[in-house]
């Protein structure tokens, strides 16, 4: 079967996440819908380190095979197929999903108040765009996954308290860019908190204006970001495309 550009793009995001040390060994999962479909999606095969994932390691999940795959944990991680399947079913604006237990996003998720305050451009990017799922009830099997999907609602992203982060996007570039910048935003916010000084929090009006300006930037920075990542990988790890 011919490898698609979608698979290559998604594979590149795994490799880059590993380089950024935002992976969790062979856990965590990213996925992307097949263009024109909301029920068929590619997700990483179980048990492969992010730094080793190739385009051909991505498993196509369909309406026809999802029940079978749920009974084959050696092929697709059970939490992956449940979380991603539930979100795609209930959240039509999510065309790709990135779930990670990255250092700073996860640390943020453990705070009693995990809301990212708008203190710089990166934190403002997420102003009122992140749902907080504060009903942690164990691993993301069917019941937990359904609750997650309901909690995401019409927001683009979701912080899972005591757990990690989920970002979504209309494209792989959008979803990965959000994951990358949420981690940077969480790092800035937690670093600022660690000073024990009073935060200079922007007004809601400025934060929303900045978020909108970022979303409507005159050039597609997310696509440019992913294109540059692929250029580097093409030279240094070209097998990611195979």
Tab-separated table of C-alpha atoms in Angstrom:
chain	number	residue	atom	x	y	z
A	1	UNK	CA	0.000	0.000	0.000
A	2	UNK	CA	1.326	3.442	-0.935
A	3	UNK	CA	2.435	5.597	1.979
A	4	UNK	CA	0.541	8.885	2.084
A	5	UNK	CA	1.791	12.385	2.888
A	6	UNK	CA	-0.493	12.294	5.932
A	7	UNK	CA	1.418	9.301	7.293
A	8	UNK	CA	4.768	10.968	6.603
A	9	UNK	CA	3.690	14.168	8.352
A	10	UNK	CA	2.414	12.277	11.384
A	11	UNK	CA	5.553	10.134	11.561
A	12	UNK	CA	7.668	13.291	11.550
A	13	UNK	CA	5.839	14.614	14.621
A	14	UNK	CA	6.663	11.457	16.597
A	15	UNK	CA	10.346	11.744	15.710
A	16	UNK	CA	10.458	15.413	16.689
A	17	UNK	CA	8.589	14.820	19.942
A	18	UNK	CA	11.252	12.256	20.849
A	19	UNK	CA	14.008	14.777	20.079
A	20	UNK	CA	12.325	17.265	22.404
A	21	UNK	CA	12.185	14.598	25.152
A	22	UNK	CA	8.418	14.998	25.330
A	23	UNK	CA	7.772	11.278	24.853
A	24	UNK	CA	6.887	8.615	27.403
A	25	UNK	CA	8.863	5.604	26.199
A	26	UNK	CA	6.457	3.499	24.156
A	27	UNK	CA	3.355	5.129	25.675
A	28	UNK	CA	1.306	8.141	24.491
A	29	UNK	CA	-0.259	8.464	21.075
A	30	UNK	CA	-0.902	10.790	18.161
A	31	UNK	CA	-3.445	10.313	15.388
A	32	UNK	CA	-4.850	11.981	12.288
A	33	UNK	CA	-8.064	11.511	10.312
A	34	UNK	CA	-7.909	10.428	6.701
A	35	UNK	CA	-8.868	13.502	4.621
A	36	UNK	CA	-12.609	13.603	4.022
A	37	UNK	CA	-13.369	11.160	6.832
A	38	UNK	CA	-14.194	11.557	10.511
A	39	UNK	CA	-14.249	7.835	11.267
A	40	UNK	CA	-11.007	6.610	9.694
A	41	UNK	CA	-7.751	7.620	11.330
A	42	UNK	CA	-4.095	6.652	11.582
A	43	UNK	CA	-2.603	6.045	15.033
A	44	UNK	CA	0.787	4.760	16.161
A	45	UNK	CA	1.301	1.028	16.453
A	46	UNK	CA	1.698	-0.235	20.010
A	47	UNK	CA	5.100	-0.723	21.550
A	48	UNK	CA	7.277	1.436	19.287
A	49	UNK	CA	9.439	4.218	20.726
A	50	UNK	CA	8.597	7.623	19.273
A	51	UNK	CA	12.164	7.973	17.964
A	52	UNK	CA	11.721	4.827	15.854
A	53	UNK	CA	8.265	5.347	14.380
A	54	UNK	CA	8.035	5.252	10.593
A	55	UNK	CA	5.111	6.154	8.344
A	56	UNK	CA	4.454	2.450	7.789
A	57	UNK	CA	4.100	1.915	11.562
A	58	UNK	CA	0.875	3.894	11.627
A	59	UNK	CA	-2.242	1.741	11.865
A	60	UNK	CA	-5.370	2.679	9.919
A	61	UNK	CA	-8.451	2.421	12.149
A	62	UNK	CA	-11.814	2.185	10.381
A	63	UNK	CA	-15.453	1.570	11.324
A	64	UNK	CA	-14.965	-1.958	10.048
A	65	UNK	CA	-11.886	-2.882	12.092
A	66	UNK	CA	-12.132	-0.785	15.265
A	67	UNK	CA	-13.887	-3.470	17.307
A	68	UNK	CA	-11.323	-6.066	16.238
A	69	UNK	CA	-8.420	-3.732	17.042
A	70	UNK	CA	-9.828	-3.038	20.499
A	71	UNK	CA	-9.228	-6.739	21.201
A	72	UNK	CA	-5.659	-6.668	19.860
A	73	UNK	CA	-3.626	-4.546	22.319
A	74	UNK	CA	-0.405	-5.780	20.736
A	75	UNK	CA	-1.348	-3.835	17.572
A	76	UNK	CA	-2.919	-0.641	18.951
A	77	UNK	CA	-2.642	0.496	22.560
A	78	UNK	CA	-6.119	0.138	24.126
A	79	UNK	CA	-6.082	3.649	25.589
A	80	UNK	CA	-5.052	5.063	22.214
A	81	UNK	CA	-7.892	3.497	20.281
A	82	UNK	CA	-10.434	4.423	22.965
A	83	UNK	CA	-9.358	8.040	23.523
A	84	UNK	CA	-8.897	8.903	19.861
A	85	UNK	CA	-11.919	6.949	18.690
A	86	UNK	CA	-14.193	8.641	21.242
A	87	UNK	CA	-12.952	12.139	20.426
A	88	UNK	CA	-13.296	11.696	16.660
A	89	UNK	CA	-16.819	10.374	17.167
A	90	UNK	CA	-17.954	13.237	19.406
A	91	UNK	CA	-15.790	16.221	18.404
A	92	UNK	CA	-16.099	16.906	14.655
A	93	UNK	CA	-13.637	19.822	14.607
A	94	UNK	CA	-10.786	17.549	15.748
A	95	UNK	CA	-9.043	16.193	12.651
A	96	UNK	CA	-5.873	15.240	14.483
A	97	UNK	CA	-5.170	14.496	18.146
A	98	UNK	CA	-1.911	14.713	20.072
A	99	UNK	CA	-1.798	13.200	23.556
A	100	UNK	CA	1.376	13.451	25.620
A	101	UNK	CA	2.589	13.353	29.205
A	102	UNK	CA	5.211	15.996	28.519
A	103	UNK	CA	7.109	17.397	31.513
A	104	UNK	CA	5.676	20.879	31.922
A	105	UNK	CA	2.132	20.225	30.705
A	106	UNK	CA	1.892	17.289	33.102
A	107	UNK	CA	3.334	19.322	35.971
A	108	UNK	CA	0.751	22.016	35.236
A	109	UNK	CA	-1.980	19.356	35.311
A	110	UNK	CA	-1.096	18.510	38.922
A	111	UNK	CA	-1.758	22.013	40.290
A	112	UNK	CA	-4.951	22.684	42.232
A	113	UNK	CA	-5.549	25.520	39.760
A	114	UNK	CA	-4.175	24.232	36.442
A	115	UNK	CA	-5.489	27.090	34.290
A	116	UNK	CA	-2.695	28.611	32.207
A	117	UNK	CA	-2.711	32.340	32.996
A	118	UNK	CA	-2.004	34.786	30.124
A	119	UNK	CA	1.448	36.116	31.017
A	120	UNK	CA	3.201	36.029	27.620
A	121	UNK	CA	2.400	35.501	23.944
A	122	UNK	CA	2.558	31.707	24.172
A	123	UNK	CA	0.255	31.470	27.176
A	124	UNK	CA	-2.105	33.988	25.557
A	125	UNK	CA	-2.295	31.755	22.478
A	126	UNK	CA	-4.324	29.306	24.585
A	127	UNK	CA	-6.568	31.820	26.352
A	128	UNK	CA	-10.077	30.318	26.715
A	129	UNK	CA	-9.113	27.583	24.255
A	130	UNK	CA	-8.251	24.801	26.677
A	131	UNK	CA	-10.852	22.673	28.413
A	132	UNK	CA	-9.974	21.342	31.852
A	133	UNK	CA	-10.845	17.688	32.431
A	134	UNK	CA	-10.801	17.417	36.217
A	135	UNK	CA	-12.480	14.066	36.701
A	136	UNK	CA	-9.462	11.787	36.455
A	137	UNK	CA	-10.726	8.270	36.928
A	138	UNK	CA	-7.874	6.058	35.824
A	139	UNK	CA	-6.447	5.039	32.463
A	140	UNK	CA	-8.189	6.033	29.244
A	141	UNK	CA	-10.316	2.991	28.609
A	142	UNK	CA	-13.849	3.240	27.254
A	143	UNK	CA	-15.671	5.022	30.099
A	144	UNK	CA	-12.808	7.444	30.794
A	145	UNK	CA	-12.380	8.154	27.078
A	146	UNK	CA	-16.049	9.003	26.660
A	147	UNK	CA	-15.825	11.469	29.564
A	148	UNK	CA	-12.733	13.051	27.985
A	149	UNK	CA	-14.477	13.532	24.639
A	150	UNK	CA	-17.475	15.147	26.329
A	151	UNK	CA	-15.203	17.463	28.318
A	152	UNK	CA	-13.340	18.671	25.232
A	153	UNK	CA	-16.583	19.993	23.754
A	154	UNK	CA	-16.015	22.903	21.374
A	155	UNK	CA	-12.549	23.765	22.677
A	156	UNK	CA	-9.480	22.919	20.625
A	157	UNK	CA	-7.384	21.487	23.455
A	158	UNK	CA	-7.762	19.859	26.847
A	159	UNK	CA	-5.619	19.659	29.955
A	160	UNK	CA	-6.223	16.358	31.722
A	161	UNK	CA	-5.712	17.020	35.419
A	162	UNK	CA	-3.268	14.635	37.095
A	163	UNK	CA	-2.551	13.214	33.646
A	164	UNK	CA	-1.279	15.283	30.694
A	165	UNK	CA	-2.315	17.269	27.628
A	166	UNK	CA	-4.402	16.726	24.498
A	167	UNK	CA	-4.176	19.140	21.584
A	168	UNK	CA	-6.177	18.951	18.389
A	169	UNK	CA	-6.125	20.687	15.041
A	170	UNK	CA	-7.608	20.861	11.586
A	171	UNK	CA	-4.261	19.664	10.238
A	172	UNK	CA	-1.311	17.726	11.638
A	173	UNK	CA	0.738	20.914	11.520
A	174	UNK	CA	-1.889	22.766	13.591
A	175	UNK	CA	-2.231	20.041	16.204
A	176	UNK	CA	1.496	19.475	16.627
A	177	UNK	CA	2.258	23.187	16.720
A	178	UNK	CA	-0.255	23.529	19.554
A	179	UNK	CA	1.387	20.656	21.464
A	180	UNK	CA	4.811	22.246	21.008
A	181	UNK	CA	3.712	25.695	22.124
A	182	UNK	CA	1.555	24.473	24.994
A	183	UNK	CA	4.611	22.789	26.453
A	184	UNK	CA	6.620	26.008	26.055
A	185	UNK	CA	3.787	28.038	27.576
A	186	UNK	CA	3.525	25.674	30.551
A	187	UNK	CA	7.288	25.888	31.063
A	188	UNK	CA	7.183	29.705	31.106
A	189	UNK	CA	4.196	29.755	33.455
A	190	UNK	CA	5.657	27.274	35.940
A	191	UNK	CA	9.021	29.043	35.849
A	192	UNK	CA	7.284	32.337	36.634
A	193	UNK	CA	5.367	30.722	39.502
A	194	UNK	CA	8.609	29.342	40.918
A	195	UNK	CA	9.909	32.869	41.553
A	196	UNK	CA	7.186	33.411	44.167
A	197	UNK	CA	6.738	36.914	42.786
A	198	UNK	CA	3.381	38.371	41.770
A	199	UNK	CA	2.517	37.555	38.148
A	200	UNK	CA	1.830	40.306	35.653
A	201	UNK	CA	-1.309	38.790	34.143
A	202	UNK	CA	-2.651	40.363	30.961
A	203	UNK	CA	-6.249	41.527	30.769
A	204	UNK	CA	-8.830	39.238	29.191
A	205	UNK	CA	-9.163	41.724	26.317
A	206	UNK	CA	-5.441	41.712	25.522
A	207	UNK	CA	-5.188	37.936	25.935
A	208	UNK	CA	-8.124	37.299	23.582
A	209	UNK	CA	-6.829	39.812	21.026
A	210	UNK	CA	-3.411	38.122	21.070
A	211	UNK	CA	-4.971	34.669	20.715
A	212	UNK	CA	-7.018	35.799	17.731
A	213	UNK	CA	-4.058	37.529	16.098
A	214	UNK	CA	-1.994	34.377	16.511
A	215	UNK	CA	-4.750	32.213	15.019
A	216	UNK	CA	-5.165	34.591	12.069
A	217	UNK	CA	-1.474	35.254	11.449
A	218	UNK	CA	-0.844	36.288	7.815
A	219	UNK	CA	1.413	33.282	7.145
A	220	UNK	CA	0.892	29.652	8.182
A	221	UNK	CA	3.534	29.343	10.882
A	222	UNK	CA	2.355	25.863	11.900
A	223	UNK	CA	2.867	24.493	8.384
A	224	UNK	CA	6.231	26.246	8.107
A	225	UNK	CA	7.249	24.718	11.452
A	226	UNK	CA	6.389	21.183	10.319
A	227	UNK	CA	8.003	21.736	6.911
A	228	UNK	CA	11.262	22.706	8.604
A	229	UNK	CA	11.093	19.678	10.886
A	230	UNK	CA	10.676	17.430	7.837
A	231	UNK	CA	13.608	19.094	6.075
A	232	UNK	CA	15.844	18.264	9.040
A	233	UNK	CA	14.519	14.712	9.274
A	234	UNK	CA	14.918	14.229	5.504
A	235	UNK	CA	18.653	14.782	6.008
A	236	UNK	CA	19.173	13.083	9.346
A	237	UNK	CA	16.461	10.398	9.685
A	238	UNK	CA	14.998	9.858	6.193
A	239	UNK	CA	13.676	6.423	7.165
A	240	UNK	CA	10.807	8.132	8.993
A	241	UNK	CA	9.031	8.390	5.622
A	242	UNK	CA	9.263	4.677	4.833
